[in-house]
Amino acid sequence: MTPSELAALHEAHASDPHAFWLEQARRLDWDRFPTLSGDWSYAADDFHIRWYEDGILNLSANCLDRHLATRADQTALIFEPDTPGTGHAVTYAELHAETCRFANLLKECGVGKGDRVVLYLPMIPEAAAAMLACARIGAVHSVVFGGFSPESLAGRIDDCGARVVITADEGLRGGKHIPLKANVDAACDLSQGVETVIVVTRTGADVPMHEGRDLRWEDHRERLSPDCPAEPMAAEDPLFILYTSGSTGKPKGVVHTTGGYAVWIATTFDWVFEPRGDDLFWCTADIGWVTGHSYTLYGPLLHGVPTVMFDGVPTHPDVSRLWETIDRLGVTILYTAPTAIRALMREGDAPVTAFSRQSLRLLGTVGEPINPEAWRWYHDVVGDGRLPIVDTWWQTETGGILMTPLPGATSMKPGSATAPLPGIAPLLVDAEGREITGNDVSGNLCLAASWPGQVRTVWGDHRRFIETYFTTYPGRYFTGDGCRRDADGDYWITGRVDDVINVSGHRVGTAEVESALVAHALVAEAAVVAAPHDLKGQGIHAFVTLIAGEEGSPGLVAELNAEVRKHIGALAIPERIQFAPGLPKTRSGKIMRRILRKIAEGQLDQLGDTSTLADPGVVDQLVRDR
Ligand code: 6R9
C-alpha cells in the first residue's frame, strides 16, 4: 500500500465511518447486502455490539463456492505433513466437495443451525473441510488444540454443549504420535453430552471404536453427496467459539459472529498481505488458535489465495524445515511466531542460507512481542534484508489484526507493531482509567471504538464478558496488554499486564495453573507468575506451599508437572516449581504477586515496600531459595 492510499483509508473512515464500513463489506458475497454497519455501545446501561445486522451471507460459500466458476481446479490448500514431501494439494472443487460431504454427515447426525460441534484434529485437509462444513450448515465450530488434555477438552465440550466431536485416530508431529482419539474417549468419560464422534484416519493406528457413538469418516465419505446448500446466515449469527485463557477462572468461550468476522478477516488479509495471483501463503499457526482460524484458513480462502496447512514443527526432521519447505513449495508469504524465530535463530544462519528463499516476498510475525534481535535476524537472514516484516498485534478477542506496519506505507521498527489499521482507535490509560495523551508515554492499551471482528460475548456468560473487558475502564474495551507510544506516535506492545502468561505465543491463565497445582493432595497453596524465557518469551514460575510437615523433592515436582499436564496440557507445565514455606501476603491475606514476579524475574533490588506484608520474612526465604 502506498502512503497516500493508507491516508485515503484513514480519511474515508474519519469522514464517513458508515460508508467506510459498508464499503469493506463489499469484499464478500452476500445473500442480502447489509444497509446497517456498526451499531454498538460500550456504556454499561446500553451495552451492545452489532455489525451489518440486516445482512445475510454464508462464510463457507464465500470461501469456496464463489471461486468455483473461475478457479475450481486451482489449489485451495496444500497439506504439508510432518514428513517433508509427503503432502498434496487440494483444489477448490475438491475442498468444496469434501466440505459438503462433511456437512451432509453432520446433518445426518442431527446437527443444525446454532448447534455446537467440537473439533479436536491435526492440521489435515479434513480439518479445514470440517470447519467449513460447520459454517456451511450454520453450526458453531469450537476447535480445541490437540495439545490440550482430555480434561480440558471435556470442559470445553460441556461448556458449549456440543453433542458431536470430530477427531482423528492420531496426530503425528515432530515424529511423535498424539493419541487424539484416546483423548476424546477419555474426555467423553468425563463429559455427559457427546452422542457422536467422527473419526478421521490420519495415521491408521488401531483405535477402539465405540459402537453406536463413533463413526469412521472413511466408512461414510464415498456415499455422501458432494453437494450441500449453504445455509443463509444472519450476520450476527455465531460462527465459532474459541476458548482462551484470561486472568481468572476457567478459559472463556470467545464468540465470533458471521458477518463482522468475515468482513474483518477479508479486509485485514487484503490490507496487510496485499494478495496477488501468484501467492502461496503460509501461516504456521495451528487451527486450534485464532491465528489458524483467521489466517491459515479463512483469510486466504476468502481471497482465493492457496494456503499451506502445516502439520509439523519447524525443527523436524531438522532445523531447515521451514526454509526447505518454502523453496520446495514456492511460498511467497511466511507468517509465523517469535518463539519459532528465536528457536531457529539459535541454530545459526547456515540452515537458512542453505536454501534460496527467493520465492518469499513478505514476512509476518504474531503472537507475542518480538525482541529486536529476533526481528533483525528474521529481517537480515531469513529475509536477506530485502523483505518487509509485518509485526501484527491482535488477540483471540479481536478476530483479526488491529495493529501492524503496512509494507510501503509504514516504516518498520524492530519490535514495534507501529500503528493501528484504519478504523481502529487505540488509547492508553493509566491505572485510574485516565487517558494518557501525547507521545513518549506508556499505559494500558484500550480500544475506544468497536470494529467488525470484535468478540461479541463469552459463550453462556454475557455478564462475564462485560466484566472482563469493559468494566476495568468503563466505556472502553481493555486488551489486557501494556503498551508504549514512542516519540513518533508508534505503538510497542510490552506484554500482558493481567494474570495471563504468554508461553511460546500460547495464552495460559495463572489461575488455571494454580488450580491444577493445588489439586495435588500435598499442596496447600500455589501462586504462579511469568518469568522471562529466552526461547518461549515467557515461562511459568510456580511458587508452591506444601501442607505442614511435607517437603519438596524432584519426585514431587514430576508429580506436580503431571497434574498440570492432566488438568490443562503439556503447554502449561511450569518452567520452574519453587517450594515456598510461605507466600508473601498482605495483612488481609492477599498474595502479593508483584513481589513474586520480581523474584521470578530476578529483579531482587526492585521488590519494593515489603513492610506491609503480614510476614516480611517469607520474602527473604523465597529470595534465598530462588
Ligand atoms: C493473535 C493472538 C493475544 C496476546 C495479546 C498480546 C500478544 C499477539 C502480538 C502480541 C506483541 C504482537 N500478542 N501479537 N504482542 N506483538 N505482534 O496471538 O491471539 O492467542 O489471543 O494472544 O498475544 O499480549 O494480548 P491470542
XYZ file of C-alpha atoms and ligand atoms in Angstrom:
652
model
C 0.000 0.000 0.000
C 1.271 3.476 -0.703
C 1.311 6.161 1.990
C -1.381 8.072 0.107
C -3.605 5.002 -0.180
C -3.301 4.492 3.562
C -4.016 8.158 4.220
C -7.072 7.922 1.979
C -8.413 4.978 4.008
C -7.962 6.844 7.302
C -9.608 9.879 5.744
C -12.520 7.808 4.394
C -13.116 6.334 7.847
C -12.893 9.701 9.562
C -15.265 11.457 7.206
C -17.985 8.785 6.944
C -17.475 5.653 9.060
C -20.806 4.135 7.999
C -19.916 4.328 4.309
C -16.373 3.169 5.049
C -17.531 0.029 6.855
C -20.176 -0.803 4.257
C -17.506 -0.423 1.607
C -15.377 -3.068 3.370
C -18.397 -5.401 3.371
C -18.352 -5.359 -0.446
C -15.401 -7.740 -0.327
C -17.862 -10.557 0.369
C -20.777 -12.143 -1.488
C -23.969 -11.526 0.467
C -27.366 -13.108 0.004
C -28.632 -9.782 1.265
C -26.218 -6.883 1.411
C -26.473 -5.003 4.723
C -27.817 -1.474 4.989
C -26.513 -1.226 8.567
C -22.842 -1.089 9.519
C -21.766 -0.848 13.165
C -24.329 -0.427 15.918
C -22.598 -0.562 19.260
C -22.249 0.997 22.666
C -19.816 0.126 25.463
C -21.907 2.051 28.000
C -22.939 -0.121 30.937
C -26.643 0.731 30.679
C -26.869 0.226 26.924
C -24.213 -2.318 26.133
C -24.425 -3.912 22.677
C -22.185 -4.718 19.702
C -23.714 -5.494 16.311
C -22.310 -5.255 12.814
C -24.086 -5.498 9.467
C -27.118 -6.735 11.364
C -29.530 -6.952 8.423
C -27.006 -8.670 6.150
C -27.313 -12.336 5.178
C -24.407 -14.461 3.959
C -22.592 -17.768 4.315
C -18.878 -17.875 5.028
C -18.300 -21.322 3.529
C -19.898 -20.138 0.263
C -17.595 -17.106 0.351
C -14.546 -19.321 0.829
C -15.483 -21.986 -1.720
C -18.500 -21.606 -3.999
C -17.618 -18.195 -5.309
C -14.264 -19.475 -6.551
C -15.741 -22.443 -8.417
C -16.582 -20.552 -11.600
C -13.063 -19.155 -12.042
C -10.623 -21.418 -10.236
C -12.280 -24.758 -9.433
C -9.160 -26.713 -10.409
C -6.656 -24.403 -8.767
C -5.056 -25.153 -5.425
C -7.037 -24.054 -2.385
C -4.701 -25.561 0.161
C -1.512 -27.539 0.330
C -1.311 -30.177 3.015
C 2.270 -30.270 4.296
C 2.533 -33.149 6.779
C 5.197 -33.966 9.316
C 7.374 -35.785 6.788
C 8.539 -33.410 4.034
C 7.452 -34.242 0.512
C 4.554 -36.494 1.503
C 1.825 -33.892 1.210
C -0.604 -32.999 -1.532
C -2.608 -30.134 -2.946
C -6.379 -29.818 -2.642
C -8.296 -27.818 -5.258
C -11.291 -25.572 -4.621
C -13.532 -28.147 -6.296
C -12.164 -30.895 -4.049
C -12.371 -28.818 -0.880
C -15.910 -27.806 -1.801
C -16.933 -31.443 -2.316
C -15.233 -32.586 0.896
C -16.858 -29.757 2.864
C -20.284 -30.674 1.501
C -19.781 -34.339 2.379
C -18.835 -33.377 5.928
C -21.816 -31.029 6.098
C -24.137 -33.817 4.966
C -22.734 -36.212 7.554
C -23.169 -33.610 10.282
C -26.764 -33.139 9.196
C -27.324 -36.908 9.368
C -26.014 -36.732 12.929
C -28.736 -34.222 13.679
C -26.531 -31.148 13.685
C -28.301 -27.993 12.549
C -28.054 -24.238 12.677
C -26.765 -22.977 16.001
C -25.623 -26.406 17.267
C -22.052 -26.584 18.549
C -19.508 -29.037 17.154
C -16.123 -29.583 18.810
C -13.119 -30.267 16.569
C -10.010 -31.930 18.006
C -7.949 -32.523 14.904
C -4.470 -32.334 13.426
C -3.678 -29.875 10.614
C -5.129 -32.067 7.888
C -7.331 -31.021 4.957
C -10.288 -32.704 6.667
C -9.924 -30.165 9.484
C -10.437 -27.329 7.005
C -13.375 -29.173 5.470
C -14.908 -29.815 8.897
C -14.674 -26.138 9.905
C -16.117 -25.045 6.574
C -18.835 -27.703 6.858
C -19.955 -26.270 10.193
C -20.014 -22.786 8.702
C -21.944 -24.148 5.724
C -24.845 -25.511 7.748
C -24.754 -22.787 10.384
C -23.300 -24.973 13.128
C -20.888 -23.274 15.515
C -17.427 -24.810 15.480
C -15.248 -24.886 18.526
C -11.762 -26.087 17.687
C -9.714 -27.394 20.612
C -5.946 -27.506 20.136
C -4.638 -31.092 20.100
C -2.173 -30.257 22.892
C -4.949 -29.862 25.456
C -5.652 -32.727 27.824
C -8.831 -34.843 27.889
C -9.946 -32.920 30.952
C -9.594 -29.554 29.171
C -11.358 -30.981 26.154
C -14.221 -32.263 28.304
C -14.534 -28.865 29.982
C -14.919 -27.189 26.607
C -17.358 -29.822 25.307
C -19.529 -29.349 28.387
C -19.298 -25.578 28.403
C -20.539 -25.219 24.843
C -22.887 -28.202 24.988
C -21.520 -29.988 21.912
C -23.088 -33.339 21.064
C -20.738 -34.090 18.169
C -16.934 -34.227 18.258
C -14.742 -34.588 15.174
C -11.284 -36.044 15.740
C -8.619 -38.240 14.143
C -7.162 -41.573 15.160
C -3.859 -39.904 15.978
C -1.856 -36.804 15.279
C 1.712 -37.021 14.031
C 4.049 -34.153 14.721
C 7.791 -33.934 15.107
C 7.827 -37.724 14.669
C 5.614 -38.142 17.737
C 2.200 -39.768 17.758
C -0.531 -37.851 19.590
C -3.379 -40.045 20.853
C -6.250 -37.812 19.768
C -8.967 -40.460 19.668
C -7.891 -41.901 23.017
C -8.046 -38.389 24.464
C -11.539 -37.933 23.076
C -12.572 -41.257 24.631
C -11.231 -40.072 27.974
C -12.988 -36.725 27.551
C -16.272 -38.491 26.773
C -15.946 -40.410 30.033
C -15.711 -37.105 31.872
C -18.454 -35.362 29.963
C -22.076 -36.354 29.605
C -23.331 -34.987 26.347
C -21.348 -36.480 23.433
C -23.575 -38.577 21.165
C -21.370 -38.890 18.083
C -17.630 -38.960 17.485
C -16.498 -38.734 13.868
C -13.012 -40.202 13.471
C -10.807 -39.266 10.519
C -7.936 -41.614 9.681
C -4.581 -39.858 9.880
C -2.007 -42.499 10.817
C -4.136 -45.631 10.518
C -3.467 -46.567 14.130
C -5.740 -49.195 15.559
C -8.054 -47.229 17.835
C -11.057 -48.664 19.663
C -14.403 -47.616 18.214
C -17.433 -47.316 20.464
C -20.442 -48.991 18.923
C -23.307 -46.570 18.482
C -21.194 -43.493 19.158
C -18.169 -43.500 16.874
C -18.231 -43.168 13.082
C -15.262 -43.646 10.836
C -15.177 -40.822 8.291
C -13.808 -43.094 5.577
C -16.706 -45.536 6.001
C -19.177 -42.825 5.031
C -17.307 -40.435 2.799
C -17.969 -42.176 -0.524
C -21.713 -42.421 -0.130
C -22.189 -38.810 0.996
C -23.303 -36.263 -1.569
C -20.618 -33.755 -2.598
C -23.294 -31.072 -2.702
C -24.895 -29.306 0.193
C -26.659 -25.960 0.064
C -25.078 -23.192 2.112
C -27.375 -22.054 4.910
C -28.187 -18.335 4.685
C -26.867 -16.873 7.948
C -27.720 -13.592 9.589
C -24.586 -11.509 10.053
C -24.863 -11.723 13.840
C -25.377 -15.494 13.947
C -22.468 -17.099 15.815
C -19.749 -18.587 13.604
C -17.383 -20.073 16.158
C -16.427 -20.339 19.790
C -12.764 -20.413 20.716
C -11.677 -20.962 24.295
C -8.960 -18.687 25.581
C -7.355 -18.105 28.951
C -7.922 -14.975 30.960
C -6.943 -13.612 34.362
C -9.428 -15.589 36.349
C -11.217 -18.892 36.381
C -11.636 -21.304 33.523
C -10.962 -20.420 29.876
C -13.664 -18.310 28.276
C -15.552 -19.276 25.136
C -14.945 -16.253 22.929
C -17.841 -15.958 20.459
C -17.350 -14.575 16.960
C -20.257 -13.940 14.625
C -20.510 -14.461 10.890
C -20.703 -11.156 9.034
C -18.422 -8.876 11.009
C -15.736 -11.503 11.454
C -15.755 -12.379 7.752
C -15.546 -8.727 6.738
C -12.702 -8.063 9.134
C -10.679 -11.096 8.027
C -11.197 -10.316 4.331
C -10.272 -6.668 4.928
C -7.179 -7.211 7.047
C -5.892 -10.001 4.808
C -6.107 -7.592 1.902
C -4.552 -4.571 3.639
C -1.754 -6.431 5.392
C -0.761 -9.119 2.894
C -1.945 -7.488 -0.370
C -2.666 -10.838 -2.034
C -1.571 -11.374 -5.633
C -2.387 -14.012 -8.210
C 0.850 -15.917 -7.758
C 0.840 -16.094 -3.962
C 1.295 -19.127 -1.777
C 0.528 -18.132 1.782
C 1.991 -19.970 4.753
C 0.746 -19.199 8.216
C 2.317 -21.761 10.538
C -0.373 -21.414 13.218
C -2.464 -24.421 14.184
C -6.219 -24.116 13.636
C -6.580 -24.662 17.378
C -5.633 -20.989 17.839
C -7.282 -17.878 16.485
C -4.402 -17.192 14.077
C -5.094 -20.561 12.470
C -8.783 -19.703 12.092
C -8.274 -16.248 10.652
C -5.119 -16.512 8.590
C -4.372 -20.194 7.960
C -7.921 -20.880 6.875
C -10.460 -18.125 6.349
C -8.330 -15.173 5.175
C -6.542 -16.910 2.293
C -9.652 -18.845 1.210
C -11.766 -15.684 1.126
C -9.193 -14.219 -1.250
C -8.662 -17.322 -3.342
C -5.026 -17.492 -2.223
C -3.656 -21.025 -1.738
C -2.777 -21.697 1.891
C -0.330 -24.169 3.422
C -1.675 -26.401 6.191
C 1.428 -27.430 8.088
C 1.064 -30.461 10.327
C 4.643 -30.447 11.550
C 7.096 -28.468 13.654
C 9.854 -26.091 12.473
C 12.612 -28.333 13.858
C 11.624 -31.650 12.273
C 13.202 -33.506 10.544
C 15.804 -30.799 11.032
C 16.082 -27.090 11.687
C 15.955 -26.255 7.952
C 12.367 -27.472 7.713
C 10.756 -24.093 7.109
C 13.295 -22.952 4.537
C 13.361 -26.288 2.697
C 9.567 -26.255 2.527
C 9.469 -22.643 1.344
C 11.766 -23.491 -1.578
C 10.023 -26.749 -2.440
C 6.503 -25.272 -2.436
C 7.330 -21.742 -3.588
C 5.916 -19.949 -0.551
C 5.584 -16.169 -1.073
C 4.388 -15.038 2.374
C 5.540 -16.545 5.674
C 3.558 -15.676 8.799
C 4.939 -17.195 11.991
C 5.590 -16.589 15.688
C 8.542 -15.019 17.503
C 9.037 -18.196 19.517
C 9.743 -20.162 16.299
C 12.035 -17.413 15.037
C 14.032 -17.415 18.287
C 14.349 -21.199 18.284
C 15.657 -21.201 14.701
C 17.916 -18.182 15.266
C 19.703 -20.192 17.930
C 20.728 -22.713 15.261
C 22.701 -20.107 13.357
C 22.459 -18.843 9.784
C 23.703 -21.902 7.870
C 20.435 -23.918 8.000
C 18.706 -20.873 6.482
C 21.262 -19.842 3.888
C 21.442 -23.422 2.583
C 18.123 -22.624 0.899
C 17.339 -19.808 -1.515
C 14.030 -18.442 -0.150
C 13.772 -16.488 -3.371
C 10.020 -17.061 -3.659
C 9.355 -15.073 -0.462
C 8.083 -11.516 -0.794
C 6.764 -10.783 2.708
C 7.378 -11.932 6.285
C 4.994 -11.681 9.205
C 5.021 -12.287 12.938
C 2.263 -12.682 15.517
C 1.516 -13.965 18.982
C 3.865 -12.125 21.320
C 6.223 -9.199 21.372
C 9.209 -9.857 19.116
C 12.528 -8.836 20.612
C 14.610 -6.617 18.309
C 17.435 -9.226 17.982
C 14.984 -11.826 16.679
C 13.359 -9.223 14.445
C 16.768 -8.323 12.921
C 17.686 -11.937 12.341
C 14.308 -12.565 10.677
C 14.857 -9.490 8.533
C 18.566 -9.821 7.734
C 18.999 -13.585 7.467
C 15.602 -15.080 6.599
C 14.603 -12.069 4.508
C 18.116 -11.382 3.159
C 17.476 -7.782 4.203
C 15.108 -7.411 1.242
C 11.715 -8.326 2.719
C 9.330 -6.215 4.761
C 8.097 -7.616 8.079
C 4.569 -7.146 9.338
C 4.583 -7.334 13.152
C 0.872 -7.866 13.659
C -0.698 -7.259 17.060
C -4.113 -8.695 17.765
C -5.941 -11.158 20.026
C -8.440 -14.004 20.006
C -10.963 -11.364 21.028
C -10.180 -9.029 18.131
C -10.826 -11.653 15.430
C -8.136 -10.234 13.176
C -5.146 -7.919 13.049
C -5.558 -4.466 14.622
C -2.053 -3.006 14.551
C 0.816 -3.570 12.163
C 3.129 -1.734 9.846
C 1.900 -1.886 6.238
C 4.615 -2.543 3.653
C 5.167 0.508 1.523
C 3.143 2.787 3.757
C 4.665 2.461 7.225
C 8.330 2.487 8.120
C 9.253 -0.588 10.132
C 10.786 -0.507 13.603
C 12.211 -3.735 15.015
C 9.867 -4.791 17.826
C 7.053 -2.335 17.196
C 3.582 -3.117 15.854
C 3.738 0.574 14.854
C 0.250 1.816 14.027
C -3.450 0.911 14.081
C -5.220 -0.131 10.895
C -7.847 2.275 9.532
C -10.937 2.294 11.745
C -9.067 1.107 14.850
C -8.846 3.500 17.790
C -6.215 2.554 20.380
C -5.736 4.616 23.502
C -3.536 4.342 26.556
C -4.903 4.734 30.050
C -3.324 4.919 33.483
C -4.299 2.732 36.434
C -7.184 5.065 37.244
C -8.506 4.889 33.693
C -7.473 8.400 32.704
C -6.432 8.662 29.095
C -2.710 9.270 28.617
C -2.281 11.666 25.763
C 0.809 12.787 23.886
C 3.796 10.748 22.837
C 6.679 9.030 24.589
C 4.253 7.575 27.142
C 3.247 4.156 28.465
C -0.017 2.775 29.756
C -2.636 0.086 29.478
C -3.918 -0.479 25.978
C -7.627 0.030 25.354
C -9.740 0.454 22.263
C -12.194 3.300 22.158
C -14.367 2.079 19.300
C -15.725 -1.231 18.037
C -14.678 -2.876 14.765
C -16.430 -5.644 12.808
C -14.246 -8.531 14.035
C -14.714 -7.847 17.727
C -15.757 -10.658 20.099
C -19.477 -10.377 20.847
C -19.829 -12.323 24.066
C -18.460 -15.099 26.227
C -20.411 -18.252 25.490
C -23.083 -18.726 28.138
C -21.867 -15.842 30.290
C -22.534 -12.404 28.870
C -22.012 -10.840 32.312
C -18.514 -12.251 32.477
C -17.873 -10.828 29.004
C -18.794 -7.308 30.077
C -16.971 -7.630 33.394
C -13.787 -8.942 31.796
C -13.376 -6.422 29.026
C -15.491 -3.343 29.719
C -15.542 -2.624 33.454
C -11.856 -2.073 34.298
C -12.029 1.096 32.235
C -15.724 1.877 31.760
C -16.733 2.699 28.220
C -13.613 1.111 26.742
C -12.501 -2.329 25.621
C -9.474 -3.283 27.742
C -6.998 -5.531 25.923
C -5.028 -6.758 28.940
C -1.841 -5.540 27.265
C 0.622 -2.903 28.348
C 1.873 -0.582 25.649
C 4.254 2.268 24.952
C 3.645 5.034 22.428
C 7.024 6.331 21.320
C 8.075 9.842 20.377
C 6.842 9.271 16.795
C 3.454 8.033 17.984
C 4.229 4.386 17.164
C 2.941 1.619 19.430
C 5.081 -1.016 21.199
C 3.177 -3.808 22.939
C 5.049 -4.623 26.133
C 3.069 -7.753 27.064
C 0.195 -8.716 29.310
C -0.479 -6.650 32.391
C -3.106 -9.081 33.683
C -2.611 -12.589 35.026
C -2.150 -14.147 31.610
C 1.207 -15.705 30.717
C 2.247 -15.890 27.065
C 4.250 -19.106 26.723
C 5.568 -19.529 23.183
C 2.651 -17.432 21.965
C 0.127 -19.596 23.831
C -2.057 -17.943 26.416
C -2.029 -19.594 29.819
C -4.019 -18.271 32.770
C -2.235 -18.223 36.134
C -5.457 -19.209 37.894
C -5.773 -22.357 35.774
C -2.234 -23.482 36.579
C -2.692 -22.695 40.265
C -5.848 -24.758 40.495
C -4.113 -27.668 38.735
C -1.260 -27.488 41.279
C -3.492 -27.326 44.337
C -5.333 -30.396 43.054
C -2.336 -32.368 44.348
C -3.033 -33.671 47.832
C 0.213 -32.325 49.302
C -0.180 -28.768 48.020
C -1.645 -26.198 50.366
C -1.308 -23.160 48.152
C 0.213 -22.116 44.832
C 0.956 -18.826 43.124
C 2.048 -18.685 39.513
C 3.806 -15.817 37.733
C 5.645 -15.239 34.469
C 9.428 -15.198 34.203
C 11.309 -14.106 31.079
C 12.436 -17.044 28.918
C 14.956 -16.854 26.067
C 13.013 -19.049 23.667
C 9.435 -19.103 24.901
C 9.195 -15.390 25.598
C 7.733 -16.171 28.984
C 7.985 -19.228 31.161
C 5.823 -20.216 34.108
C 7.345 -19.887 37.589
C 5.245 -21.573 40.241
C 5.621 -20.950 43.963
C 4.141 -23.900 45.831
C 3.467 -24.205 49.551
C 3.041 -27.747 50.800
C 0.846 -28.892 53.665
C 2.561 -28.839 57.047
C 5.313 -31.377 57.510
C 5.802 -32.157 53.796
C 8.960 -31.385 51.871
C 9.580 -30.705 48.221
C 11.556 -33.190 46.117
C 12.290 -33.825 42.435
C 9.726 -36.627 42.566
C 7.093 -34.214 43.781
C 7.997 -31.739 41.020
C 7.344 -34.514 38.494
C 4.003 -35.273 40.141
C 3.014 -31.625 40.041
C 4.000 -31.368 36.387
C 1.856 -34.419 35.705
C -1.006 -32.702 37.489
C -0.721 -29.685 35.173
C -0.483 -31.945 32.133
C -3.631 -33.751 33.242
C -5.757 -30.706 34.036
C -4.590 -28.443 31.189
C -1.967 -29.910 28.870
C 1.795 -30.084 28.469
C 1.944 -26.498 27.194
C 1.196 -25.204 30.715
C 3.864 -27.183 32.583
C 5.911 -24.740 34.712
C 9.483 -23.963 33.803
C 10.268 -23.864 37.489
C 8.492 -25.049 40.578
C 9.843 -23.395 43.699
C 8.726 -24.833 47.011
C 7.949 -21.996 49.352
C 7.475 -22.239 53.097
C 5.115 -19.282 52.812
C 3.874 -16.771 50.256
C 4.088 -13.002 50.663
C 0.649 -11.804 51.697
C -0.922 -8.589 52.793
C -2.409 -8.474 56.252
C -5.784 -9.113 54.652
C -4.429 -12.330 53.163
C -3.978 -11.283 49.536
C -0.972 -12.796 47.761
C 1.418 -10.067 46.598
C 2.073 -11.251 43.064
C 4.036 -8.120 42.279
C 6.747 -9.320 44.665
C 6.652 -12.882 43.334
C 7.028 -11.551 39.791
C 10.127 -9.597 40.743
C 11.612 -12.649 42.458
C 10.909 -14.818 39.392
C 12.391 -12.160 37.120
C 15.466 -11.952 39.334
C 14.937 -8.234 39.916
C 15.712 -8.552 43.573
C 16.564 -4.894 44.020
C 13.051 -3.961 42.911
C 10.940 -5.832 45.415
C 9.530 -2.550 46.641
C 7.985 -1.981 50.011
C 7.591 -5.282 51.826
C 6.842 -3.734 55.209
C 3.071 -4.040 54.746
C 3.320 -7.813 54.474
C 1.848 -9.992 57.158
C 5.229 -11.721 57.469
C 8.057 -9.880 55.674
C 10.405 -12.767 56.494
C 8.940 -15.038 53.815
C 10.380 -12.825 51.083
C 13.954 -13.336 52.294
C 13.368 -17.071 52.278
C 11.995 -17.011 48.715
C 14.946 -14.943 47.515
C 17.385 -17.357 49.182
C 15.758 -20.411 47.573
C 15.450 -18.872 44.138
C -3.338 -13.403 17.701
C -3.008 -13.913 19.050
C -3.126 -12.362 22.286
C -1.981 -11.738 23.036
C -2.039 -10.239 23.026
C -0.574 -9.875 23.206
C 0.151 -10.948 22.431
C -0.095 -11.008 19.919
C 1.470 -9.623 19.305
C 1.441 -9.668 20.709
C 3.136 -8.127 20.812
C 2.441 -8.761 18.680
N 0.462 -10.555 21.054
N 0.511 -10.459 18.849
N 2.269 -8.919 21.460
N 3.244 -8.028 19.484
N 2.566 -8.681 17.346
O -1.860 -14.141 19.355
O -4.078 -14.084 19.907
O -3.546 -16.036 21.441
O -5.387 -14.382 21.952
O -2.971 -13.767 22.177
O -0.746 -12.070 22.409
O -0.228 -9.949 24.549
O -2.872 -9.754 24.049
P -4.023 -14.639 21.395
